[in-house]
Short mmCIF file of C-alpha atoms in Angstrom, two decimals:
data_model
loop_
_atom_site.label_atom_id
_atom_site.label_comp_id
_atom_site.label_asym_id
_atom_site.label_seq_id
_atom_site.Cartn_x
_atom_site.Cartn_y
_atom_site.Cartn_z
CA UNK A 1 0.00 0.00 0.00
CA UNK A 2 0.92 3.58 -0.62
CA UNK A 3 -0.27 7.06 -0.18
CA UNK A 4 -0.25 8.22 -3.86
CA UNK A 5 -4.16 8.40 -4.71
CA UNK A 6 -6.65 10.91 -6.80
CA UNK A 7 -8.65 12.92 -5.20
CA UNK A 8 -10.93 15.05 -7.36
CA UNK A 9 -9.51 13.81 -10.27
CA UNK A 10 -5.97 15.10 -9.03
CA UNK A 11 -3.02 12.46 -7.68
CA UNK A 12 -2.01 12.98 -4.25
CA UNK A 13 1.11 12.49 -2.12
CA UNK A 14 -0.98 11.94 1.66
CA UNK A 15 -2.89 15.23 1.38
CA UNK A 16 -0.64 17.45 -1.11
CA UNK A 17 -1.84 17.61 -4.39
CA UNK A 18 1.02 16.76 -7.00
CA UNK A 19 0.64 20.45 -9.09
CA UNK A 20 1.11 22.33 -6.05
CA UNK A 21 4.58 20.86 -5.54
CA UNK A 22 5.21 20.99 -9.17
CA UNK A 23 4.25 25.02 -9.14
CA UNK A 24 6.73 25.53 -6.12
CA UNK A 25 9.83 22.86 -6.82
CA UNK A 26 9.38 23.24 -10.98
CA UNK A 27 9.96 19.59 -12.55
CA UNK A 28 10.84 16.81 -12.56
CA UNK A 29 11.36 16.12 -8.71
CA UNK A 30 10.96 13.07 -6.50
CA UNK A 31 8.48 12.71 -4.04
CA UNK A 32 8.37 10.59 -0.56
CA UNK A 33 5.47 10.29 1.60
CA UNK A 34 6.23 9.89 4.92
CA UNK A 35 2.80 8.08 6.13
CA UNK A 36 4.31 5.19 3.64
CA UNK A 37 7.50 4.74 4.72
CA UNK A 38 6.40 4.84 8.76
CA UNK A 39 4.02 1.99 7.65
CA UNK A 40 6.18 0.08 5.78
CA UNK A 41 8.86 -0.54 8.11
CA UNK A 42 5.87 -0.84 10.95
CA UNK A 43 4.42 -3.71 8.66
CA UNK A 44 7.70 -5.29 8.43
CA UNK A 45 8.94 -5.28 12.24
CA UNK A 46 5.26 -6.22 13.30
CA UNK A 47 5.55 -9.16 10.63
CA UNK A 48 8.59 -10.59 13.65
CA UNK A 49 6.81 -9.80 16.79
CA UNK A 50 7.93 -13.05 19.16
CA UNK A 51 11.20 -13.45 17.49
CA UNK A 52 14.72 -11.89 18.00
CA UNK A 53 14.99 -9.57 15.00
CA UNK A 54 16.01 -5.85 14.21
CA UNK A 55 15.33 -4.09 10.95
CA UNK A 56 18.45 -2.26 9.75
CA UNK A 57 17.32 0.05 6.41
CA UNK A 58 19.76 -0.74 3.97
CA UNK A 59 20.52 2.74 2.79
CA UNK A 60 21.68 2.16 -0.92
CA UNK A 61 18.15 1.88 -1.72
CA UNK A 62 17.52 5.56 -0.78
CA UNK A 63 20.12 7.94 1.45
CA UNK A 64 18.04 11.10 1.85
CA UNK A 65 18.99 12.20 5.36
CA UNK A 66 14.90 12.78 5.82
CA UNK A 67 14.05 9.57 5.27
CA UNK A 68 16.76 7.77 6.54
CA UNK A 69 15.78 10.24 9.84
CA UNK A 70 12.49 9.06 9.67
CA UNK A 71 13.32 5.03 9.34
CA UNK A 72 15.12 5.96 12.69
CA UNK A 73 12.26 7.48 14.63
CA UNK A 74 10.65 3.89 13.76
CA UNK A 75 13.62 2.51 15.79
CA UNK A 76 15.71 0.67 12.60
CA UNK A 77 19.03 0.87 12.59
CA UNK A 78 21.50 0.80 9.43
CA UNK A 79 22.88 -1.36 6.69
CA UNK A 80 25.75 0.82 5.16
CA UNK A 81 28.00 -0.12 2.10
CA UNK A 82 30.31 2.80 2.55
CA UNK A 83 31.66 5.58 4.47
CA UNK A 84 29.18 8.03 3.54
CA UNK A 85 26.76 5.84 4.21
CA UNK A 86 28.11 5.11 7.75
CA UNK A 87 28.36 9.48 7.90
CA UNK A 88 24.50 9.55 6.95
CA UNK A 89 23.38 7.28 9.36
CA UNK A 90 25.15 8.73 12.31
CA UNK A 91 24.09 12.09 11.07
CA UNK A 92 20.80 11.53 11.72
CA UNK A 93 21.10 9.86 15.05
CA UNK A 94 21.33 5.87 14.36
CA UNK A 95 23.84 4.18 17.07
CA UNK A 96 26.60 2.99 16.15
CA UNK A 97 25.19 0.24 18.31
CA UNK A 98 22.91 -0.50 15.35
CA UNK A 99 24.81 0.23 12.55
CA UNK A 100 26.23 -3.41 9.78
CA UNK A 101 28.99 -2.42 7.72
CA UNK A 102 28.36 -4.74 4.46
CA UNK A 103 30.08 -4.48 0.92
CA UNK A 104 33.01 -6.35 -0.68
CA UNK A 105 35.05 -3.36 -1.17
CA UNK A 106 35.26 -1.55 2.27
CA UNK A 107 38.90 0.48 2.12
CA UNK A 108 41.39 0.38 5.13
CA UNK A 109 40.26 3.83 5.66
CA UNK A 110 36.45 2.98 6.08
CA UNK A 111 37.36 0.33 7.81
CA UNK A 112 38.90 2.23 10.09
CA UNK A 113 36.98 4.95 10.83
CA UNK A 114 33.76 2.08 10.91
CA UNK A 115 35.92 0.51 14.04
CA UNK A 116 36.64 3.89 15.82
CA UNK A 117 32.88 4.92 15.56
CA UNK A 118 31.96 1.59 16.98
CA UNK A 119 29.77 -0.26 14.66
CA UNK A 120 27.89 -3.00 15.85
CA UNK A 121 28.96 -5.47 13.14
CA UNK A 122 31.16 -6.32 9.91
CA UNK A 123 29.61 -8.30 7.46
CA UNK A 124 33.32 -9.39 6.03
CA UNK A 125 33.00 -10.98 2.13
CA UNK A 126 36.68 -12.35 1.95
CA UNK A 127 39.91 -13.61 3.77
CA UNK A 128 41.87 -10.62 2.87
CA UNK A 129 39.13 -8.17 4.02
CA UNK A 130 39.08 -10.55 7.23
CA UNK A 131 43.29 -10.00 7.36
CA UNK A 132 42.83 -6.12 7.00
CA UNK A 133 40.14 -5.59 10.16
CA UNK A 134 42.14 -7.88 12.47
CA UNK A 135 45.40 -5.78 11.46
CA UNK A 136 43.69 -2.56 12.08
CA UNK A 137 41.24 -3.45 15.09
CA UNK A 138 44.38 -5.06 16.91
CA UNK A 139 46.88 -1.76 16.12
CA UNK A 140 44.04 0.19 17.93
CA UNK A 141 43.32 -2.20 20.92
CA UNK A 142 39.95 -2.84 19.57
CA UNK A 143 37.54 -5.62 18.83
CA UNK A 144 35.89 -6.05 15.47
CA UNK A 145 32.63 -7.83 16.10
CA UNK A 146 31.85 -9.79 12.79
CA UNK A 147 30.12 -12.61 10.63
CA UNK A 148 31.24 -13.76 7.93
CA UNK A 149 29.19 -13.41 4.61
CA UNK A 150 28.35 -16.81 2.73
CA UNK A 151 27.50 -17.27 -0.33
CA UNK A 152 25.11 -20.41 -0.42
CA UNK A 153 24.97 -21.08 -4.31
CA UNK A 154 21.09 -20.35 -4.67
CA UNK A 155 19.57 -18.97 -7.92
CA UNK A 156 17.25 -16.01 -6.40
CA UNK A 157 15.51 -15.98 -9.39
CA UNK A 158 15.99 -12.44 -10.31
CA UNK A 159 17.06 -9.91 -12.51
CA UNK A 160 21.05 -11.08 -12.92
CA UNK A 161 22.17 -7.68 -12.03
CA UNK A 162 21.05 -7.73 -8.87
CA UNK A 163 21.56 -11.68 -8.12
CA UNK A 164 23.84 -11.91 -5.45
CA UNK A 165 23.94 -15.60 -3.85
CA UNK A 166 25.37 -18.01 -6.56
CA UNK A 167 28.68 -19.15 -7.07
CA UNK A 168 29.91 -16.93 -9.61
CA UNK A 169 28.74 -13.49 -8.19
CA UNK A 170 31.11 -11.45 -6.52
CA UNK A 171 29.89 -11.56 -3.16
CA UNK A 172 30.74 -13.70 0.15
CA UNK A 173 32.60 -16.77 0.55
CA UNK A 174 31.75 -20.13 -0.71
CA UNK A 175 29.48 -21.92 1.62
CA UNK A 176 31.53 -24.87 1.20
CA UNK A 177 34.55 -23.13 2.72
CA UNK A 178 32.82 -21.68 5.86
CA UNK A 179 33.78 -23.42 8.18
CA UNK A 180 37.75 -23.35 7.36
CA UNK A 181 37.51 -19.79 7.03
CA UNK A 182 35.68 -19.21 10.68
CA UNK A 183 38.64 -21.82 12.10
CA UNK A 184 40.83 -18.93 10.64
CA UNK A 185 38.70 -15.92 12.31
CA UNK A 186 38.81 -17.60 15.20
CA UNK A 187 42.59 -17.29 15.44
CA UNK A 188 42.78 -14.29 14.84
CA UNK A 189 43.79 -10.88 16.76
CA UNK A 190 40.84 -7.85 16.77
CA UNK A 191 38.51 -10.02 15.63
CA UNK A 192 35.44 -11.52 17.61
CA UNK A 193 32.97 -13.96 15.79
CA UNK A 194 29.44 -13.26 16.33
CA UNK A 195 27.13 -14.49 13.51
CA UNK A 196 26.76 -15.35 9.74
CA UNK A 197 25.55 -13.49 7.01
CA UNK A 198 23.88 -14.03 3.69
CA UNK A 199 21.83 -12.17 0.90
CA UNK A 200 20.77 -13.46 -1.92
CA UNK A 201 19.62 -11.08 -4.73
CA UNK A 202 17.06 -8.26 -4.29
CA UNK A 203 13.21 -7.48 -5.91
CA UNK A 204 12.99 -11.46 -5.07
CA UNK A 205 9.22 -11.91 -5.32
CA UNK A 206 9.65 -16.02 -4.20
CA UNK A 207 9.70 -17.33 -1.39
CA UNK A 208 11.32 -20.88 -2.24
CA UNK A 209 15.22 -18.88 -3.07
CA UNK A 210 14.89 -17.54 0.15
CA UNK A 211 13.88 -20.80 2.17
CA UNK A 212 16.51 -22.68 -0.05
CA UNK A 213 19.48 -20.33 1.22
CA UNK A 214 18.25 -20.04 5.31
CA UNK A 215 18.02 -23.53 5.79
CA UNK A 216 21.86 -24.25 4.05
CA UNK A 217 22.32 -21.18 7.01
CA UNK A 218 20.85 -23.24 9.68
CA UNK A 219 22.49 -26.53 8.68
CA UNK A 220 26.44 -24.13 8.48
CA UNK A 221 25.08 -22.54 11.87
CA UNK A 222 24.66 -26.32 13.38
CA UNK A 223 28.29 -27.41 12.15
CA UNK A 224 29.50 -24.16 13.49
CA UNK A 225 28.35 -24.49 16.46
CA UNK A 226 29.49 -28.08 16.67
CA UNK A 227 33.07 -27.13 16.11
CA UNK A 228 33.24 -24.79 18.93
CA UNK A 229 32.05 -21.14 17.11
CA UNK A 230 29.68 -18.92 19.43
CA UNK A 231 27.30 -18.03 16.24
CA UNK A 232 24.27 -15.77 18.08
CA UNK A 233 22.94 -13.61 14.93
CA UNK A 234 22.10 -14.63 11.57
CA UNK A 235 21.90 -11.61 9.19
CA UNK A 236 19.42 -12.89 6.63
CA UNK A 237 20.29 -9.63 4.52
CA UNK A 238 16.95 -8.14 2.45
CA UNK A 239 15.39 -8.62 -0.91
CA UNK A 240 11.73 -8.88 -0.08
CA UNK A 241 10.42 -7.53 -3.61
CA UNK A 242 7.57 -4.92 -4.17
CA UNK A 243 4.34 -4.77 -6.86
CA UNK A 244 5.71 -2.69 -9.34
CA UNK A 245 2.69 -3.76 -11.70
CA UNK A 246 0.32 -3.05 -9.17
CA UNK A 247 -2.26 -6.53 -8.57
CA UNK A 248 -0.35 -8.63 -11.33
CA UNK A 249 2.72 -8.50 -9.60
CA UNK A 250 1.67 -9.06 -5.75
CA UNK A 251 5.12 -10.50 -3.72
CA UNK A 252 4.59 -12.11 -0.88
CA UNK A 253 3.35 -9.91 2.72
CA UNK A 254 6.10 -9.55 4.99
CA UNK A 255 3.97 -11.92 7.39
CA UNK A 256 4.74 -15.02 4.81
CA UNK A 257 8.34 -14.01 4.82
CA UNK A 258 8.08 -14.11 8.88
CA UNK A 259 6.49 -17.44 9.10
CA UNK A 260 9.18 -18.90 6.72
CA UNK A 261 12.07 -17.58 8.50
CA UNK A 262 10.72 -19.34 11.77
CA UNK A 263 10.84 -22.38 9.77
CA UNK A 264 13.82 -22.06 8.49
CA UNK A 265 15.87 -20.55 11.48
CA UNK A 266 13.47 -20.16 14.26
CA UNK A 267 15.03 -23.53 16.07
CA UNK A 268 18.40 -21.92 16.49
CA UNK A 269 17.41 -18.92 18.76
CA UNK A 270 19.87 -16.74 17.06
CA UNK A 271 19.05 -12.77 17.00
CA UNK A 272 18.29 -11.72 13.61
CA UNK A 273 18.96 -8.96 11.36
CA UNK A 274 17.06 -8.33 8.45
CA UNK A 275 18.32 -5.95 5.97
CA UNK A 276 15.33 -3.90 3.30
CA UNK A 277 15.67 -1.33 1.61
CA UNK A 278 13.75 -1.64 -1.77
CA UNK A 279 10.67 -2.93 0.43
CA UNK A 280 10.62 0.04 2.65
CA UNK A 281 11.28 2.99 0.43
CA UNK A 282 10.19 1.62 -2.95
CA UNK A 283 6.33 2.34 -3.16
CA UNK A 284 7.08 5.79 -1.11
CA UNK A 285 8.23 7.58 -4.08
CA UNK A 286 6.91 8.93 -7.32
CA UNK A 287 9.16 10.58 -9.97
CA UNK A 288 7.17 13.72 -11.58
CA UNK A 289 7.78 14.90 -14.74
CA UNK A 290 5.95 17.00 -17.39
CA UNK A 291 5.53 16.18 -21.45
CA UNK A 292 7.67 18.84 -23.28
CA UNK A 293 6.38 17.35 -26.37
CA UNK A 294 4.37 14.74 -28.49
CA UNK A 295 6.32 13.48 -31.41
CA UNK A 296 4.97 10.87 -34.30
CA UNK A 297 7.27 8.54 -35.95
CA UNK A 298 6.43 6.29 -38.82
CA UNK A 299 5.90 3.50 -36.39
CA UNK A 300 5.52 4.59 -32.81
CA UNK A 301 4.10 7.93 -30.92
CA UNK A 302 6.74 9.10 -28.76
CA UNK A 303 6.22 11.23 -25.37
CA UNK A 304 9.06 13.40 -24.72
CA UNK A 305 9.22 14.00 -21.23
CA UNK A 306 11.70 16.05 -18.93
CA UNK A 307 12.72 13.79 -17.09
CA UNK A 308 15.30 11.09 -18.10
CA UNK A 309 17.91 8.29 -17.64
CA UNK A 310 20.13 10.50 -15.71
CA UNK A 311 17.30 10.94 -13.18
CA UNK A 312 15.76 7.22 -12.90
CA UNK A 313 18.04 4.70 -14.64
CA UNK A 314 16.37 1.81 -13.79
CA UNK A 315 14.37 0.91 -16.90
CA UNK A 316 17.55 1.33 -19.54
CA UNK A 317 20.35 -0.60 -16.69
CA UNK A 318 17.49 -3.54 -15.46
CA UNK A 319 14.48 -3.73 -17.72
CA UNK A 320 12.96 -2.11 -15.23
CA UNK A 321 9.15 -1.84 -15.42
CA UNK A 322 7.40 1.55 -13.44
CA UNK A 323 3.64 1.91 -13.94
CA UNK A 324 3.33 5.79 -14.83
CA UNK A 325 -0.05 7.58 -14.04
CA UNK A 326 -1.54 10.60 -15.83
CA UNK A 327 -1.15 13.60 -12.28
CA UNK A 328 -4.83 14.70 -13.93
CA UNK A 329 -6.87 11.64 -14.11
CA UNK A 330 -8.73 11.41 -17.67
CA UNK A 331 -12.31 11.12 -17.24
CA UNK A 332 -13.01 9.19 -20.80
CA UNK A 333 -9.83 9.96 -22.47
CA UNK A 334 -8.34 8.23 -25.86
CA UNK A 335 -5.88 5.23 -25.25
CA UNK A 336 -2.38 6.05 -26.87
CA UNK A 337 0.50 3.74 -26.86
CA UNK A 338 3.70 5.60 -26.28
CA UNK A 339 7.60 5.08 -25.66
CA UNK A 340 7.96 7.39 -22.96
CA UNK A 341 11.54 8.96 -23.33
CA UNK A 342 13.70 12.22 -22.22
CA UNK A 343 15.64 14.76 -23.38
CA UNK A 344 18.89 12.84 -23.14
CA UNK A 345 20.94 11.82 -25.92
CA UNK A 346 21.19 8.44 -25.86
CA UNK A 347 18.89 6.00 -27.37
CA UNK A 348 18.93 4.01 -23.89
CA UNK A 349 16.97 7.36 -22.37
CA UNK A 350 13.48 6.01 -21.95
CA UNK A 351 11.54 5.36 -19.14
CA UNK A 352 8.88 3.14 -20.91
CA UNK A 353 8.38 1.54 -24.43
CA UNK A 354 5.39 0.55 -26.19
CA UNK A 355 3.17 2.15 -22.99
CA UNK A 356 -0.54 2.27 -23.54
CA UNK A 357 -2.09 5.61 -21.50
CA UNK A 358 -4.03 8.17 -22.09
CA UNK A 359 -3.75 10.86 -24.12
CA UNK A 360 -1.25 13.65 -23.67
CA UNK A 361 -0.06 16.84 -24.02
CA UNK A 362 2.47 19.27 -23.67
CA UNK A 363 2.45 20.99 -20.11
CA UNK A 364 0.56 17.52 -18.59
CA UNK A 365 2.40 16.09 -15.21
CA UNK A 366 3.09 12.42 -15.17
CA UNK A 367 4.07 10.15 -11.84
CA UNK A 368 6.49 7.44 -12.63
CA UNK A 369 5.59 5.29 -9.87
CA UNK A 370 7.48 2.75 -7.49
CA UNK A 371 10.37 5.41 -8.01
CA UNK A 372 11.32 5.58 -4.17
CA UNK A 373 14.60 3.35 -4.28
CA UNK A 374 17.26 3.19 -6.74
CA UNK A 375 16.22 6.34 -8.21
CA UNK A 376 17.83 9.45 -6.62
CA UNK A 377 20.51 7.68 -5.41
CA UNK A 378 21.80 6.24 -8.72
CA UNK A 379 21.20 9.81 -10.31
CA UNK A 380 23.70 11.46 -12.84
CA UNK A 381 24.22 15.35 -14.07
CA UNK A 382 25.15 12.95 -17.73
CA UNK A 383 24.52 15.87 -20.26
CA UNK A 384 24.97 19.01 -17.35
CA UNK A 385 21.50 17.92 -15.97
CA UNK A 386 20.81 19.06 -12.90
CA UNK A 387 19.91 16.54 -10.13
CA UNK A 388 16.09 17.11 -9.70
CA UNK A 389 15.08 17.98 -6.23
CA UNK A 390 13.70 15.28 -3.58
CA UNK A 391 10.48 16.28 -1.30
CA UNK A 392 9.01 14.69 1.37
CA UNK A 393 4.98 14.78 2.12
CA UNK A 394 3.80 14.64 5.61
CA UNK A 395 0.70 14.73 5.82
CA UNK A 396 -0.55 18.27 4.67
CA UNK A 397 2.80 19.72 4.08
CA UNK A 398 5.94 19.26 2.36
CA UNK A 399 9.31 20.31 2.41
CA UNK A 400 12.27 20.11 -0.14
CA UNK A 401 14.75 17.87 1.54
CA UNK A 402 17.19 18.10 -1.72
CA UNK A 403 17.46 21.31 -3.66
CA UNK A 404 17.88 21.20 -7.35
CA UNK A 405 21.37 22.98 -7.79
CA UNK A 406 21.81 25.99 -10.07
CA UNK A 407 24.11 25.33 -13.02
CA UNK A 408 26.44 27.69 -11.37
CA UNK A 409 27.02 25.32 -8.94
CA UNK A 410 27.62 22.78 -10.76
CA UNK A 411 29.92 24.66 -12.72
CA UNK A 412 31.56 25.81 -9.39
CA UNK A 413 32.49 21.88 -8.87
CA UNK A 414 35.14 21.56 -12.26
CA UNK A 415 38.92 23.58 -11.72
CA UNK A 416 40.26 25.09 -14.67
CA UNK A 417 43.79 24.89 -14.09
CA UNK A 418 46.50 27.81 -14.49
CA UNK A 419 47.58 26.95 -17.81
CA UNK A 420 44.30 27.05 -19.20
CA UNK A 421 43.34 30.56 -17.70
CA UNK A 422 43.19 34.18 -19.43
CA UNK A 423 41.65 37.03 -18.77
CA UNK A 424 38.49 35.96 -20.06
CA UNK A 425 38.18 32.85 -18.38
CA UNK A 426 35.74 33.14 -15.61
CA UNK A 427 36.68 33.15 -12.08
CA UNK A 428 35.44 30.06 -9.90
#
């Protein structure tokens, strides 16, 4: 469920109609609405009531410092892939205490600064990464709580970009090698074992992947165990999909995905750590744009919009399907089929092809829905674009929570260096 409805013929973030933010912000601009976000993360921790879990928002999916502020006030903590991530989520108040550093890149500098701020947990994804924290938690006297990221061989089932848990992906450590690679942990300095981790792909919208990977967990967990290792968590990572086609493309409720994590795990009385992002912020953001024109071609009608790849990149780099929604709902209005695209150059710029919707014009407002994660945050200035702004709805109001910057400012960000100057060039 989501917040974005008509009213009177008009679409609605909670009780803002969509022009009025277009009037004051210009477009295109994203929009959140708070009252979603609050009740999808309620949904999901109420889904684990009577077991040992924690929800830590996985912040790649969307790192606005409003709405990773207002996952917090809901009590999650953070899943963080990076130093600036880590910097957002203590920005806005999140513990360190609840903070998993994931990612099979993390520097010697963010791991560093990740152990002097305290972090509740590494999620390490190979032996040299496991080398480098014991090297720099022991120089500083410190302790690196971790578990160790395994990569159970299961086909999620999804898009193979974002498939994370078979053998030839990138991420974790063979499952098959667990156990001699926790023998090693064990031994050695700065480090302190406290769980296992594993994620399998993400807009996963079966249940069987999942069930396939936790119980491989649960058997590793039992051999752990057996061979002396303390394992007390299980980070189950996220992945939960979201109806992107509306009722034809229904995932399962966060109350199946409960129920089959007690089967799975629920024997081992391990705390758990769950992981979402796309299922949080996903459905709690619209893209707006408006047509700039109507074009004919000899075998498609094309609706040139102004807002592009740079902006939501999803549908050229995954495939990705958004339903998009006239902002003034058409009483009877004709049925066109259009390839939605922007102003970039690049044949890839499109954010739907072969779209049947009604009838358009220049000036009309269009919502590109499910835009809430892995839009913003994967955002370019590709041709000098501006990034558009980002708004959050609460309620009645709204507020700008990322300006659109002038092109002076971008400008501002490039050095021309001495050789290149003269008295004409421009001062920065």
């Amino acid at each position: 469920m989501n917040h974005f409805e008509y009213r009177g013929g008009i679409l609605h973030a909670e009780d803002v109609a969509i022009p009025d933010i277009a009037a004051s912000v210009g477009t295109p601009f994203y929009c959140y609405s708070t009252a979603t976000l609050v009740r999808h993360a309620r949904v999901f921790i109420d889904a684990f009531k009577g077991q040992k879990a924690r929800l830590c928002y996985s912040i790649k999916a969307n790192s606005n410092l409003a709405v990773v502020a207002t996952l917090a006030r809901e009590g999650a903590g953070a899943d963080v892939v990076s130093e600036g991530e880590l910097r957002r989520a203590l920005a806005v108040g999140i513990p360190a205490g609840k903070i998993v550093f994931s990612g099979v890149g993390k520097t010697g500098a963010e791991i560093a600064f990740a152990l002097e701020t305290g972090i509740d947990q590494f999620n390490v994804e190979s032996e040299p990464e496991l080398d480098l924290i014991s090297e720099l938690a022991s120089a500083r006297g410190l302790e690196a709580r971790i578990a160790i990221r395994v990569n159970p061989d299961v086909d999620a089932k999804t898009h193979e970009k974002i498939a994370t848990g078979k053998a030839e992906n990138k991420f974790g450590i063979s499952w098959k090698r667990a156990p001699e690679v926790y023998a090693r942990a064990a031994a050695l300095k700065g480090i302190r074992i406290v769980g296992i981790d594993v994620h399998i792909g993400s807009q996963l919208t079966d249940l069987a992947p999942f069930e396939a990977a936790f119980r491989r967990v649960a058997d590793m967990v039992a051999t752990l165990r057996a061979q002396g290792r303390d394992i007390t968590r299980i980070d189950l990572g996220g992945g939960l999909g979201i109806p992107y086609r509306g009722d034809n493309d229904v995932p399962p409720h966060p109350d199946e995905y409960a129920a089959m994590v007690k089967r799975a795990v629920g024997h081992l009385d391990c705390e758990l750590t769950f992981e979402p992002g796309r299922l949080i912020v996903g459905n709690a953001g619209i893209l707006v744009s408006r047509v700039i024109y109507e074009k004919t071609g000899d075998n498609r009608n094309f609706l040139i919009v102004d807002a592009a790849m740079n902006d939501l990149i999803r549908p050229t780099l995954y495939d990705a399907f958004h339903e998009i929604r006239a902002v003034a709902e058409p009483a009877e209005a004709a049925r066109v089929t259009y390839d939605v695209v922007g102003p970039v150059c690049e044949t890839g710029d499109f954010l739907a092809k072969g779209r049947e919707l009604p009838e358009l014009k220049s000036g009309d407002l269009i919502a590109i829905m499910s835009a809430g994660a892995y839009g913003a945050v994967q955002a370019s200035t590709y041709n000098t674009r501006p990034l558009v702004p980002e708004v959050l709805v609460n309620g009645a109001t709204f507020a700008v929570v990322r300006a659109r910057p002038s092109y002076d400012e971008i400008l501002k960000q490039d050095m021309i260096p001495a050789w290149l100057q003269t008295d004409k060039t421009p001062s920065r």
